Tab-separated table of N, CA and C and ligand atoms in Angstrom:
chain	number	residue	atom	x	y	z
A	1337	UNK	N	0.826	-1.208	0.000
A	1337	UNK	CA	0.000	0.000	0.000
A	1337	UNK	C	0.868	1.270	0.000
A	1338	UNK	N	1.950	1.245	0.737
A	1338	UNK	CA	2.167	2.417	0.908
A	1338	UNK	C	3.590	2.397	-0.561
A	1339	UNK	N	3.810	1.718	-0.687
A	1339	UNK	CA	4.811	1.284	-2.502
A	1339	UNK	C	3.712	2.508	-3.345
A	1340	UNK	N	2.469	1.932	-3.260
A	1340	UNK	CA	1.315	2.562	-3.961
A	1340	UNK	C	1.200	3.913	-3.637
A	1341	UNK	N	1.274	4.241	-2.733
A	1341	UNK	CA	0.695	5.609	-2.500
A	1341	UNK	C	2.027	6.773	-3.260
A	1342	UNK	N	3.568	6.120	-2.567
A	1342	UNK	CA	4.531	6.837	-2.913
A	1342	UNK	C	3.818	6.917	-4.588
A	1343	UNK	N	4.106	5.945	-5.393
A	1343	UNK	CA	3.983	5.710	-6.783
A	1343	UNK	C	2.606	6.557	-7.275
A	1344	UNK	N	1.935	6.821	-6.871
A	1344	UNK	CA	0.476	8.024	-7.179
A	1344	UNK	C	1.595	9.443	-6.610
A	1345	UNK	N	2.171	9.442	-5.784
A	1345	UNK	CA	2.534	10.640	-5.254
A	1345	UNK	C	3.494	11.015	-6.086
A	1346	UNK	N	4.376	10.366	-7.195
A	1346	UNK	CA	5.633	10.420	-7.630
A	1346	UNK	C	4.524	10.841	-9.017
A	1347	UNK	N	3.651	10.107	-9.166
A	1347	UNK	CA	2.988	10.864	-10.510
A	1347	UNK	C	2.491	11.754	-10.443
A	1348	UNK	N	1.864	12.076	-9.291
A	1348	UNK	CA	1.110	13.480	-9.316
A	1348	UNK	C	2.479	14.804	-9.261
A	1349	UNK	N	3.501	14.590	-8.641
A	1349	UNK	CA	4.529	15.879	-8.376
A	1349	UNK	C	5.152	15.510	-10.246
A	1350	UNK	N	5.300	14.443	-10.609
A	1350	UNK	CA	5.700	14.390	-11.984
A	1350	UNK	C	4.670	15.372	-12.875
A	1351	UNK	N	3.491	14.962	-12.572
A	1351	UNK	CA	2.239	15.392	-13.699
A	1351	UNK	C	2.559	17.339	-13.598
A	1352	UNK	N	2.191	17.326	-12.077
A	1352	UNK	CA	1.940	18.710	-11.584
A	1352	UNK	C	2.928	19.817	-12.210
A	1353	UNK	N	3.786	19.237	-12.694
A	1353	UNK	CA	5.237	19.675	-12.317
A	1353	UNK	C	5.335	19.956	-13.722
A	1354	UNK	N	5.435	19.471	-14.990
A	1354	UNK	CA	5.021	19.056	-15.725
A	1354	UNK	C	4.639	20.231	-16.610
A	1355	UNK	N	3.058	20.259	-16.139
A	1355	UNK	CA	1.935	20.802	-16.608
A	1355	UNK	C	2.153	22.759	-15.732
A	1356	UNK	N	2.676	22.846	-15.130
A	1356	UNK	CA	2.954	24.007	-14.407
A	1356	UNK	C	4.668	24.526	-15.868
A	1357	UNK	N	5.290	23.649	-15.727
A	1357	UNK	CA	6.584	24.131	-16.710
A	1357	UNK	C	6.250	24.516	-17.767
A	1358	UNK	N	5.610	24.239	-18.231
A	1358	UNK	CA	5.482	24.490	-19.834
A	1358	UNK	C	4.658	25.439	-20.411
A	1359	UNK	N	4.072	25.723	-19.596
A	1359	UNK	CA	2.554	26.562	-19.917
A	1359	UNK	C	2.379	27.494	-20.463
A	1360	UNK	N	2.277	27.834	-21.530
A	1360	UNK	CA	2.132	28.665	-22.675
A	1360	UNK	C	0.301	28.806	-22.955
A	1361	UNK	N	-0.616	29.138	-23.103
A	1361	UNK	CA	-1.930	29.603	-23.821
A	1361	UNK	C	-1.779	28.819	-24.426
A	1362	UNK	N	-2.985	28.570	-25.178
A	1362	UNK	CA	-3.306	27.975	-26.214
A	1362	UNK	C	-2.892	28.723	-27.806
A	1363	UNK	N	-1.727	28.354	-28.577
A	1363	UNK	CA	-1.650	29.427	-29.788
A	1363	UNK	C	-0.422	30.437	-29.507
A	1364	UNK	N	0.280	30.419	-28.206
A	1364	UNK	CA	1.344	31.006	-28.053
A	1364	UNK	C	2.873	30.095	-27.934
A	1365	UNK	N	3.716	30.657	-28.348
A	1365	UNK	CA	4.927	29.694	-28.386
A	1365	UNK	C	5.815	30.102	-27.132
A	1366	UNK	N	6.428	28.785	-26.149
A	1366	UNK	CA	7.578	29.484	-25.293
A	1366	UNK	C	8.938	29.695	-25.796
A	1367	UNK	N	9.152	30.482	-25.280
A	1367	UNK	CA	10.816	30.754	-25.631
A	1367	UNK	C	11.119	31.528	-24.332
A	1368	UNK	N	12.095	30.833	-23.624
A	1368	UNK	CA	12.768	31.413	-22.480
A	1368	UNK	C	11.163	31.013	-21.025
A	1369	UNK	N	11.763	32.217	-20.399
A	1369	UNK	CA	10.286	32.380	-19.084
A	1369	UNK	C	9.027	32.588	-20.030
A	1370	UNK	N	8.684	33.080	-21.110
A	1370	UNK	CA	7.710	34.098	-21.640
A	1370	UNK	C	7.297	33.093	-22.965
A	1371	UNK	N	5.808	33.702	-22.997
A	1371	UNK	CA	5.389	33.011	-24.364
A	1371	UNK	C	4.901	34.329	-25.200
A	1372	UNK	N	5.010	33.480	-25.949
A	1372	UNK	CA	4.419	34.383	-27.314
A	1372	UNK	C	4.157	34.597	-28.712
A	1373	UNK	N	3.251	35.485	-29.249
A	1373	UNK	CA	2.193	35.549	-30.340
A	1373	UNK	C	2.432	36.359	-31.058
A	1374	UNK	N	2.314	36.025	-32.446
A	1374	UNK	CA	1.982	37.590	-33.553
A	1374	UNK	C	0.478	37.495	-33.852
A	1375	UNK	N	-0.039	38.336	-33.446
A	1375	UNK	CA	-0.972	38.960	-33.753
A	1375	UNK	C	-1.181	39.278	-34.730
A	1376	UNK	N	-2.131	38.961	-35.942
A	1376	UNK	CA	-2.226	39.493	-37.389
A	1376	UNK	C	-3.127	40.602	-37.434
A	1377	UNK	N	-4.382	41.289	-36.935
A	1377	UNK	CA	-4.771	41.931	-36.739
A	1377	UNK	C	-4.134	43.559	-36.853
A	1378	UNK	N	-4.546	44.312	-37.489
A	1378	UNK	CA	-3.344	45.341	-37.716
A	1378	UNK	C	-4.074	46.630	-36.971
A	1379	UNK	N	-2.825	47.209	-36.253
A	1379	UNK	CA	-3.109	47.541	-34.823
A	1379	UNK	C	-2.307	49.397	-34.928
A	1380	UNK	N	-2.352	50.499	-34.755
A	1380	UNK	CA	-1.367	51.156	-33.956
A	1380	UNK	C	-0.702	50.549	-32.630
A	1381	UNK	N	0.584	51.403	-32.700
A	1381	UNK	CA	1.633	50.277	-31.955
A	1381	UNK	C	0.908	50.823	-30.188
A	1382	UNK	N	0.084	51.973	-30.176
A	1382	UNK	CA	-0.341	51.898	-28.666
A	1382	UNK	C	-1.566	51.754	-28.332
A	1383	UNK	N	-2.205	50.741	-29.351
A	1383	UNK	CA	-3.601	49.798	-29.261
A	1383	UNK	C	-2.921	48.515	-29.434
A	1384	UNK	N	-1.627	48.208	-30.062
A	1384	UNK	CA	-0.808	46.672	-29.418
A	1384	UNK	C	-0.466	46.417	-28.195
A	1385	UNK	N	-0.082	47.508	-27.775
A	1385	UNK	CA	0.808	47.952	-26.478
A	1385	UNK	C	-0.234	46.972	-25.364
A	1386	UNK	N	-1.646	48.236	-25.592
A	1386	UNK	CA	-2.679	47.970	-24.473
A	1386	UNK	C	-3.040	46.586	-24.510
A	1387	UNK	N	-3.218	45.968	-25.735
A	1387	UNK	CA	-3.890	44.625	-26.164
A	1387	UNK	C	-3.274	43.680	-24.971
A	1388	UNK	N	-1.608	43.808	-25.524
A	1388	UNK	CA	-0.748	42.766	-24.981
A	1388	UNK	C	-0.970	42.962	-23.453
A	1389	UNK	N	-1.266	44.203	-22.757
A	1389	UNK	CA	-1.091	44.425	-21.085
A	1389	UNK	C	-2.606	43.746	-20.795
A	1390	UNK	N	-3.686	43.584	-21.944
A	1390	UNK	CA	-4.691	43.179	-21.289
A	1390	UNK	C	-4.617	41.627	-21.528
A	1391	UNK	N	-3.118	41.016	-21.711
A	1391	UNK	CA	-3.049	39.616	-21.505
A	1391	UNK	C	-2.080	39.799	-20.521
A	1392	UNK	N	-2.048	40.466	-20.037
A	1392	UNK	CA	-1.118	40.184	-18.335
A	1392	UNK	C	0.783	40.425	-19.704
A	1393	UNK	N	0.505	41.059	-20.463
A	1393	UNK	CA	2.088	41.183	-20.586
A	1393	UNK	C	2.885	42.502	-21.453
A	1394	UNK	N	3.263	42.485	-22.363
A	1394	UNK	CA	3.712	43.548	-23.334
A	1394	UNK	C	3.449	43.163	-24.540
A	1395	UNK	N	4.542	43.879	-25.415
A	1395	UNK	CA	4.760	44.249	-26.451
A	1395	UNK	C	6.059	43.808	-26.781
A	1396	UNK	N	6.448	42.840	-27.179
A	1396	UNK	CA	8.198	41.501	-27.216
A	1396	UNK	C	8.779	42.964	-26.783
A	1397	UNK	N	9.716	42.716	-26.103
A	1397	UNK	CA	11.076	43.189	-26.297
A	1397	UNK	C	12.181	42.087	-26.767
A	1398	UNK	N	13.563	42.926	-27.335
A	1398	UNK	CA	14.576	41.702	-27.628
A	1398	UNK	C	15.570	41.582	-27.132
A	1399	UNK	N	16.448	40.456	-26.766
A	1399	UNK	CA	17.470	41.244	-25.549
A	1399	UNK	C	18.911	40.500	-26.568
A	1400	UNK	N	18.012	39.731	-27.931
A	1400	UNK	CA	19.185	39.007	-28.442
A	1400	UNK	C	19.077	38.665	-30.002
A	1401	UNK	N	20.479	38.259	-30.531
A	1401	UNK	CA	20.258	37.575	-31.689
A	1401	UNK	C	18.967	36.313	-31.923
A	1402	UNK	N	19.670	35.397	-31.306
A	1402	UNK	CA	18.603	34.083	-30.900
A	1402	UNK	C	17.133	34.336	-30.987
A	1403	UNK	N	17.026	35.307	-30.025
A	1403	UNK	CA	15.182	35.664	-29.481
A	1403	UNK	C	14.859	36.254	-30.769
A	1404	UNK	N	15.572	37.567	-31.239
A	1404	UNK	CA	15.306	38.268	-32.858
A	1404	UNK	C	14.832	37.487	-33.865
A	1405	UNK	N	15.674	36.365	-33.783
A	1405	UNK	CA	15.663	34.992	-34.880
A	1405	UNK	C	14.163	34.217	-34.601
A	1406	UNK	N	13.910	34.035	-33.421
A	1406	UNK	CA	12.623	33.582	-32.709
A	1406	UNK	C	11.300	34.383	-33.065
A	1407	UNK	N	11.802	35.275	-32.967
A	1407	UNK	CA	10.736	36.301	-32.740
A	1407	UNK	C	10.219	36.479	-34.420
A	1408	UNK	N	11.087	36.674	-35.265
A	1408	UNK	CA	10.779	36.785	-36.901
A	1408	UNK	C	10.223	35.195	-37.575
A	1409	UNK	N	10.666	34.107	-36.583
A	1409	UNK	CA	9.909	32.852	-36.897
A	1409	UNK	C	8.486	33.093	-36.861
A	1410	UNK	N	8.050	33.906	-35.942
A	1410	UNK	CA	6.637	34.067	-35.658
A	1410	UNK	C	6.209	34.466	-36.902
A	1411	UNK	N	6.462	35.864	-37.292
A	1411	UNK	CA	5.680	36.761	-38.437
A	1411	UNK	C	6.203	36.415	-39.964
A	1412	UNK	N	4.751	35.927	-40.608
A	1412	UNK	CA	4.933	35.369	-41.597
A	1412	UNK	C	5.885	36.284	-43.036
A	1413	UNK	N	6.193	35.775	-43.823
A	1413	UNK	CA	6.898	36.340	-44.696
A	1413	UNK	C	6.162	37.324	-45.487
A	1414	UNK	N	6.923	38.407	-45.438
A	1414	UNK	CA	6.076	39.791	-45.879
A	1414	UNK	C	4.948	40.843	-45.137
A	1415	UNK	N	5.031	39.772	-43.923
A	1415	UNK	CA	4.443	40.851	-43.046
A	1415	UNK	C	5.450	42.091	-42.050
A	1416	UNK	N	4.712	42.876	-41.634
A	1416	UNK	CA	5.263	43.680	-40.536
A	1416	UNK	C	4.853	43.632	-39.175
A	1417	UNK	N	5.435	43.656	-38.415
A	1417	UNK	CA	5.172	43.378	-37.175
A	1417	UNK	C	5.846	44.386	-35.761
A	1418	UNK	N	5.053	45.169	-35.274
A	1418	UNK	CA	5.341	45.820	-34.000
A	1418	UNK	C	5.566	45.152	-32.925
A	1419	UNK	N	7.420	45.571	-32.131
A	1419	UNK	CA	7.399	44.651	-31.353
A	1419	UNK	C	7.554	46.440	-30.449
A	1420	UNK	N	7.979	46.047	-28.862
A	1420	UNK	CA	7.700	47.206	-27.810
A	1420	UNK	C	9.240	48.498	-27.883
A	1421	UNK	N	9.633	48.423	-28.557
A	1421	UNK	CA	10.672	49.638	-28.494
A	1421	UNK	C	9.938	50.876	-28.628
A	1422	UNK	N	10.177	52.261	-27.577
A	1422	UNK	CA	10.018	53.262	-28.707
A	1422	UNK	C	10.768	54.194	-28.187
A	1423	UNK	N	10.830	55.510	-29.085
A	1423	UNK	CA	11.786	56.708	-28.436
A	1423	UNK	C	10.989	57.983	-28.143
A	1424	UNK	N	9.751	58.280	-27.863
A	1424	UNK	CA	9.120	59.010	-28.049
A	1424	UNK	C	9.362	59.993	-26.925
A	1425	UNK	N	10.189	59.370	-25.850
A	1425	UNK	CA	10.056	60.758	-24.578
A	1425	UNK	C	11.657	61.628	-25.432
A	1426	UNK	N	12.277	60.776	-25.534
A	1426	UNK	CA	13.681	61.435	-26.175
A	1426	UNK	C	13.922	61.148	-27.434
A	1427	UNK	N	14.202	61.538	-28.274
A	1427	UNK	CA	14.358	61.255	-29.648
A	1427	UNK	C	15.662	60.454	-29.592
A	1428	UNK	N	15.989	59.061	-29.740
A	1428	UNK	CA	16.899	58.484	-30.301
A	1428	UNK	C	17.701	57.536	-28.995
A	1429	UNK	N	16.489	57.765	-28.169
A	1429	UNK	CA	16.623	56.967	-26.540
A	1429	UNK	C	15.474	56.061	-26.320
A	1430	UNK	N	16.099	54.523	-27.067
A	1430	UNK	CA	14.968	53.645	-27.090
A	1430	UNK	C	14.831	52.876	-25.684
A	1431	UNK	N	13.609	52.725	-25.056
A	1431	UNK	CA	13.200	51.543	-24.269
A	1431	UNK	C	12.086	50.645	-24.685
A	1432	UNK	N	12.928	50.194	-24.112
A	1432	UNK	CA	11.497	48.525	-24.187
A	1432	UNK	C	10.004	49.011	-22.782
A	1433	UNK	N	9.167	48.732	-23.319
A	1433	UNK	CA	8.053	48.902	-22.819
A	1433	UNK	C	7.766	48.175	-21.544
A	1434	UNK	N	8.818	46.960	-21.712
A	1434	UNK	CA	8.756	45.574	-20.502
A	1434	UNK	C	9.901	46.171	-19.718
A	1435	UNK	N	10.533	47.326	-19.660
A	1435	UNK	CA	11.637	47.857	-18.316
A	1435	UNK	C	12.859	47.222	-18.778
A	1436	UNK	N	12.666	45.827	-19.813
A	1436	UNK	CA	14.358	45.180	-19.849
A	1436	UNK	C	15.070	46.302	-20.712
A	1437	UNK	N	16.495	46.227	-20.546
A	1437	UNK	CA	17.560	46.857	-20.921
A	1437	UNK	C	17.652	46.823	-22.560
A	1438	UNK	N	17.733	48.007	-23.129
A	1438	UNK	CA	17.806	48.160	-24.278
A	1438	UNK	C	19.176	48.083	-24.899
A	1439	UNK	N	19.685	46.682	-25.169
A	1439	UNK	CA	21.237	46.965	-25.613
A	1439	UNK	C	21.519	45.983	-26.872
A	1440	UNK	N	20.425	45.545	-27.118
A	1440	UNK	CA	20.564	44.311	-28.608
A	1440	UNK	C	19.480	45.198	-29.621
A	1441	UNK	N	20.529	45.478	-30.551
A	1441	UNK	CA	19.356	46.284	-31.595
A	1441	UNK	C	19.933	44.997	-32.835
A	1442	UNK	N	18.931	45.546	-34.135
A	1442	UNK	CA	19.245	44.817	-34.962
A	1442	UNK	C	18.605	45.776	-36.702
A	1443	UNK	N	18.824	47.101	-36.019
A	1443	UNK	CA	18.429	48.313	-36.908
A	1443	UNK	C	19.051	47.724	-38.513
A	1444	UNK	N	18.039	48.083	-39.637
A	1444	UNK	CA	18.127	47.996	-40.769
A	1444	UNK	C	19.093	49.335	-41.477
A	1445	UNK	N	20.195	49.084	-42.818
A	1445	UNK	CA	20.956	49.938	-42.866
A	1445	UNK	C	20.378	51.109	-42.732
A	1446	UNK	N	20.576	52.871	-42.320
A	1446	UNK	CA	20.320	53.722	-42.358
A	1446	UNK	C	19.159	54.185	-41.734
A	1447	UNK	N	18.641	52.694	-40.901
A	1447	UNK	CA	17.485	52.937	-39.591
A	1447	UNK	C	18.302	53.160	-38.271
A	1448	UNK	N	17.875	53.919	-37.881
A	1448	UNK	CA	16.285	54.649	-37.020
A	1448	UNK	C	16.401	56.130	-37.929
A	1449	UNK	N	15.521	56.417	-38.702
A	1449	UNK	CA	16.000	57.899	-39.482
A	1449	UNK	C	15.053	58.440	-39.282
A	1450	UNK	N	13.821	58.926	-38.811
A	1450	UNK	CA	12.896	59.765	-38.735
A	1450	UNK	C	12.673	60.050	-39.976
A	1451	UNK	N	12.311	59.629	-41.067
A	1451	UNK	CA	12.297	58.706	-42.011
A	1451	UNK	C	11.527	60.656	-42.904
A	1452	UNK	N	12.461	61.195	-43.567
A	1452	UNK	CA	11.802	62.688	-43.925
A	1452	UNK	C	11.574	63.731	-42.791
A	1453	UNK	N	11.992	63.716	-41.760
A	1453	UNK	CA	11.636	64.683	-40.694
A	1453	UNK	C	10.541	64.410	-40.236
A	1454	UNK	N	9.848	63.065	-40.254
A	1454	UNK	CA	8.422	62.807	-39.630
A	1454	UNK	C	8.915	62.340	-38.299
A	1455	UNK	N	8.461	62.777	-37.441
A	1455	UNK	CA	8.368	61.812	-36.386
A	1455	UNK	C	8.093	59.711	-36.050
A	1456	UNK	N	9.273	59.039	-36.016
A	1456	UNK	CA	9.107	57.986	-36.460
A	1456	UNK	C	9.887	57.405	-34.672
A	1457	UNK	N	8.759	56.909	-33.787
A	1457	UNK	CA	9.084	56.877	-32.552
A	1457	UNK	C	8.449	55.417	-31.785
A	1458	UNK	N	8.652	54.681	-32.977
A	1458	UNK	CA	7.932	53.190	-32.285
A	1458	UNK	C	8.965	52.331	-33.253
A	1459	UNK	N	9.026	50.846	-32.672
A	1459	UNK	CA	9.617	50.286	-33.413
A	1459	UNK	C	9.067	48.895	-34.388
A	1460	UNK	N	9.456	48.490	-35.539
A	1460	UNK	CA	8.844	47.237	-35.894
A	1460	UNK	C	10.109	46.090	-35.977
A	1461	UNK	N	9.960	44.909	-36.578
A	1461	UNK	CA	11.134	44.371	-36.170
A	1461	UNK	C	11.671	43.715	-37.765
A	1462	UNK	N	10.378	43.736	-38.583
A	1462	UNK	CA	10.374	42.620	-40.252
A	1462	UNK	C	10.067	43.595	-41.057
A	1463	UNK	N	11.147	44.663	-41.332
A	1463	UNK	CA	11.118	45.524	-42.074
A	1463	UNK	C	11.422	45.245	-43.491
A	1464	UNK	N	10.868	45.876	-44.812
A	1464	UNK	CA	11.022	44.698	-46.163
A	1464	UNK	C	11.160	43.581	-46.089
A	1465	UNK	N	12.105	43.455	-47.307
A	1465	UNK	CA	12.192	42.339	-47.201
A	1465	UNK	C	13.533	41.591	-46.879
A	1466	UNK	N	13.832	42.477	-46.031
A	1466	UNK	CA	15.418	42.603	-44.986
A	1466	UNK	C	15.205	42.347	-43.462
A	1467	UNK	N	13.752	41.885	-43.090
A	1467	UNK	CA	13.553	41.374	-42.211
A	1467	UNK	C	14.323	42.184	-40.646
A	1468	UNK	N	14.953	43.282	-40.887
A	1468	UNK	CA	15.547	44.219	-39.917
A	1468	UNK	C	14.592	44.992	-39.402
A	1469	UNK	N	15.193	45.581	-38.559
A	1469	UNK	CA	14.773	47.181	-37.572
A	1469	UNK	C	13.816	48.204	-38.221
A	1470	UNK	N	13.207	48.736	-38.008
A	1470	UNK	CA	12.624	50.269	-38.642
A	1470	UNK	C	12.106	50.627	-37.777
A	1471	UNK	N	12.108	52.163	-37.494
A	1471	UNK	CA	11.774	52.943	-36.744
A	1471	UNK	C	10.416	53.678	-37.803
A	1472	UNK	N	9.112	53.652	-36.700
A	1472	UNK	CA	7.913	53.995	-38.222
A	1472	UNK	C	6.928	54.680	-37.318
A	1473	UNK	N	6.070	55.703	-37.639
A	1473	UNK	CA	5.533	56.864	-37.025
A	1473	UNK	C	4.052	55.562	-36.710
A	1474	UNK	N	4.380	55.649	-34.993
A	1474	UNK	CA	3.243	54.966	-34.168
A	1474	UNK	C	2.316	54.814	-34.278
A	1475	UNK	N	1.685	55.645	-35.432
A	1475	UNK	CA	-0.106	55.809	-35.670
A	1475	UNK	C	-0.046	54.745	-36.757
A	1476	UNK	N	0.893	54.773	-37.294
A	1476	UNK	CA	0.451	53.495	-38.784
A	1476	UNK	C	-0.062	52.185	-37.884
A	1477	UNK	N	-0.851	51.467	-38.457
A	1477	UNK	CA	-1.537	50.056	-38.182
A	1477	UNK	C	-0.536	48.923	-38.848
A	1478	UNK	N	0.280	47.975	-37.980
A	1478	UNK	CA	0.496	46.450	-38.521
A	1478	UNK	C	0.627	45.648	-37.681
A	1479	UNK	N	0.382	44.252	-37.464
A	1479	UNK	CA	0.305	43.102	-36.968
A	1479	UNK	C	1.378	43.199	-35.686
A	1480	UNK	N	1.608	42.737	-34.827
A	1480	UNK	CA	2.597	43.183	-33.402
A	1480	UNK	C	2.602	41.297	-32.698
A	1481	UNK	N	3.557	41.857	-32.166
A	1481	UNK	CA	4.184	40.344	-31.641
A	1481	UNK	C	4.136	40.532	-29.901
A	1482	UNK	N	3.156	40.259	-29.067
A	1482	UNK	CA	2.980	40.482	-27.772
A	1482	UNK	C	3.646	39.236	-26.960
A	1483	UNK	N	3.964	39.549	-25.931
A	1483	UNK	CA	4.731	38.379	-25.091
A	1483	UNK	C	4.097	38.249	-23.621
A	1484	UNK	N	3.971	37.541	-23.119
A	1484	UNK	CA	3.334	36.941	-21.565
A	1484	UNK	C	4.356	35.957	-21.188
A	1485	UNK	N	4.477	36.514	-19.461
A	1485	UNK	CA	5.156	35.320	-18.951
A	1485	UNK	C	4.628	33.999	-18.531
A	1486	UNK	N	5.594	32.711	-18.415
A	1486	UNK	CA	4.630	31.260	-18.785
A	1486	UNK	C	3.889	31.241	-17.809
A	1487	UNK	N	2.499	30.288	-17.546
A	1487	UNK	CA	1.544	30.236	-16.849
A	1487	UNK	C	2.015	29.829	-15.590
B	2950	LIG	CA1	12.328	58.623	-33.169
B	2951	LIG	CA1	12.448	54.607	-40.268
């Protein structure tokens, strides 16, 4: 009996254990602590922003090559996609929306340019078809890549 009980107890901390690690939503991918989605729905980047906080998270930030590489797996080919950078309190002083440290860029040649003297203060990440950086004036609408930490 008690062989038995350990052996239910060894499955349940197995199961529990398990099912607690991995936990991603339904439709979101993990990578690292955090899961996450591209959103096809085409959005201004501070109606993505809100979307993603009303799933308990952000707007991706990137802290790397790897995750960059991850993160463009998501958004299909030829799309654009808003991830959480922007510079809007200082011109040319990006943060991530999630507080992490802004020190892995992956800017497209001759990006971040305020692209004609427009104000261009949000960031996307699948720019042409160079799949790089662009810095693009916040009011335009495209698809955004939101992130949540795992369940
Ligand atoms: Ca700017
Ligand atoms: Ca630009």
């Amino acid at each position: 009996m008690a062989v038995m009980r350990a052996l239910m107890l060894l499955f349940l901390v197995f199961f529990v254990k398990n099912a607690a690690a991995e936990d991603c939503p339904y439709d979101w991918t993990p990578f690292g602590v955090e899961c996450y989605k591209f959103i096809s729905t085409q959005e201004t980047w501070i109606k993505a922003e809100k979307n993603c906080q009303s799933n308990g998270g952000n707007l991706a930030s990137v802290r790397s090559a790897v995750q960059n590489d991850f993160l463009l797996s998501l958004v299909p080919t030829g799309r654009r996609a808003w991830i959480g950078g922007q510079d809007g309190e200082v011109d040319g002083q990006w943060l991530w929306t999630d507080g992490s440290q802004f020190d892995f860029t992956n800017w497209c040649p001759k990006e971040p340019n305020n692209y004609q003297g427009v104000p261009e203060n949000c960031l996307e990440i699948s720019w042409n078809g160079q799949r790089c950086w662009n810095d693009q004036p916040c009011t335009d609408s495209m698809g955004y890549i939101c992130a949540q930490p795992l369940l």
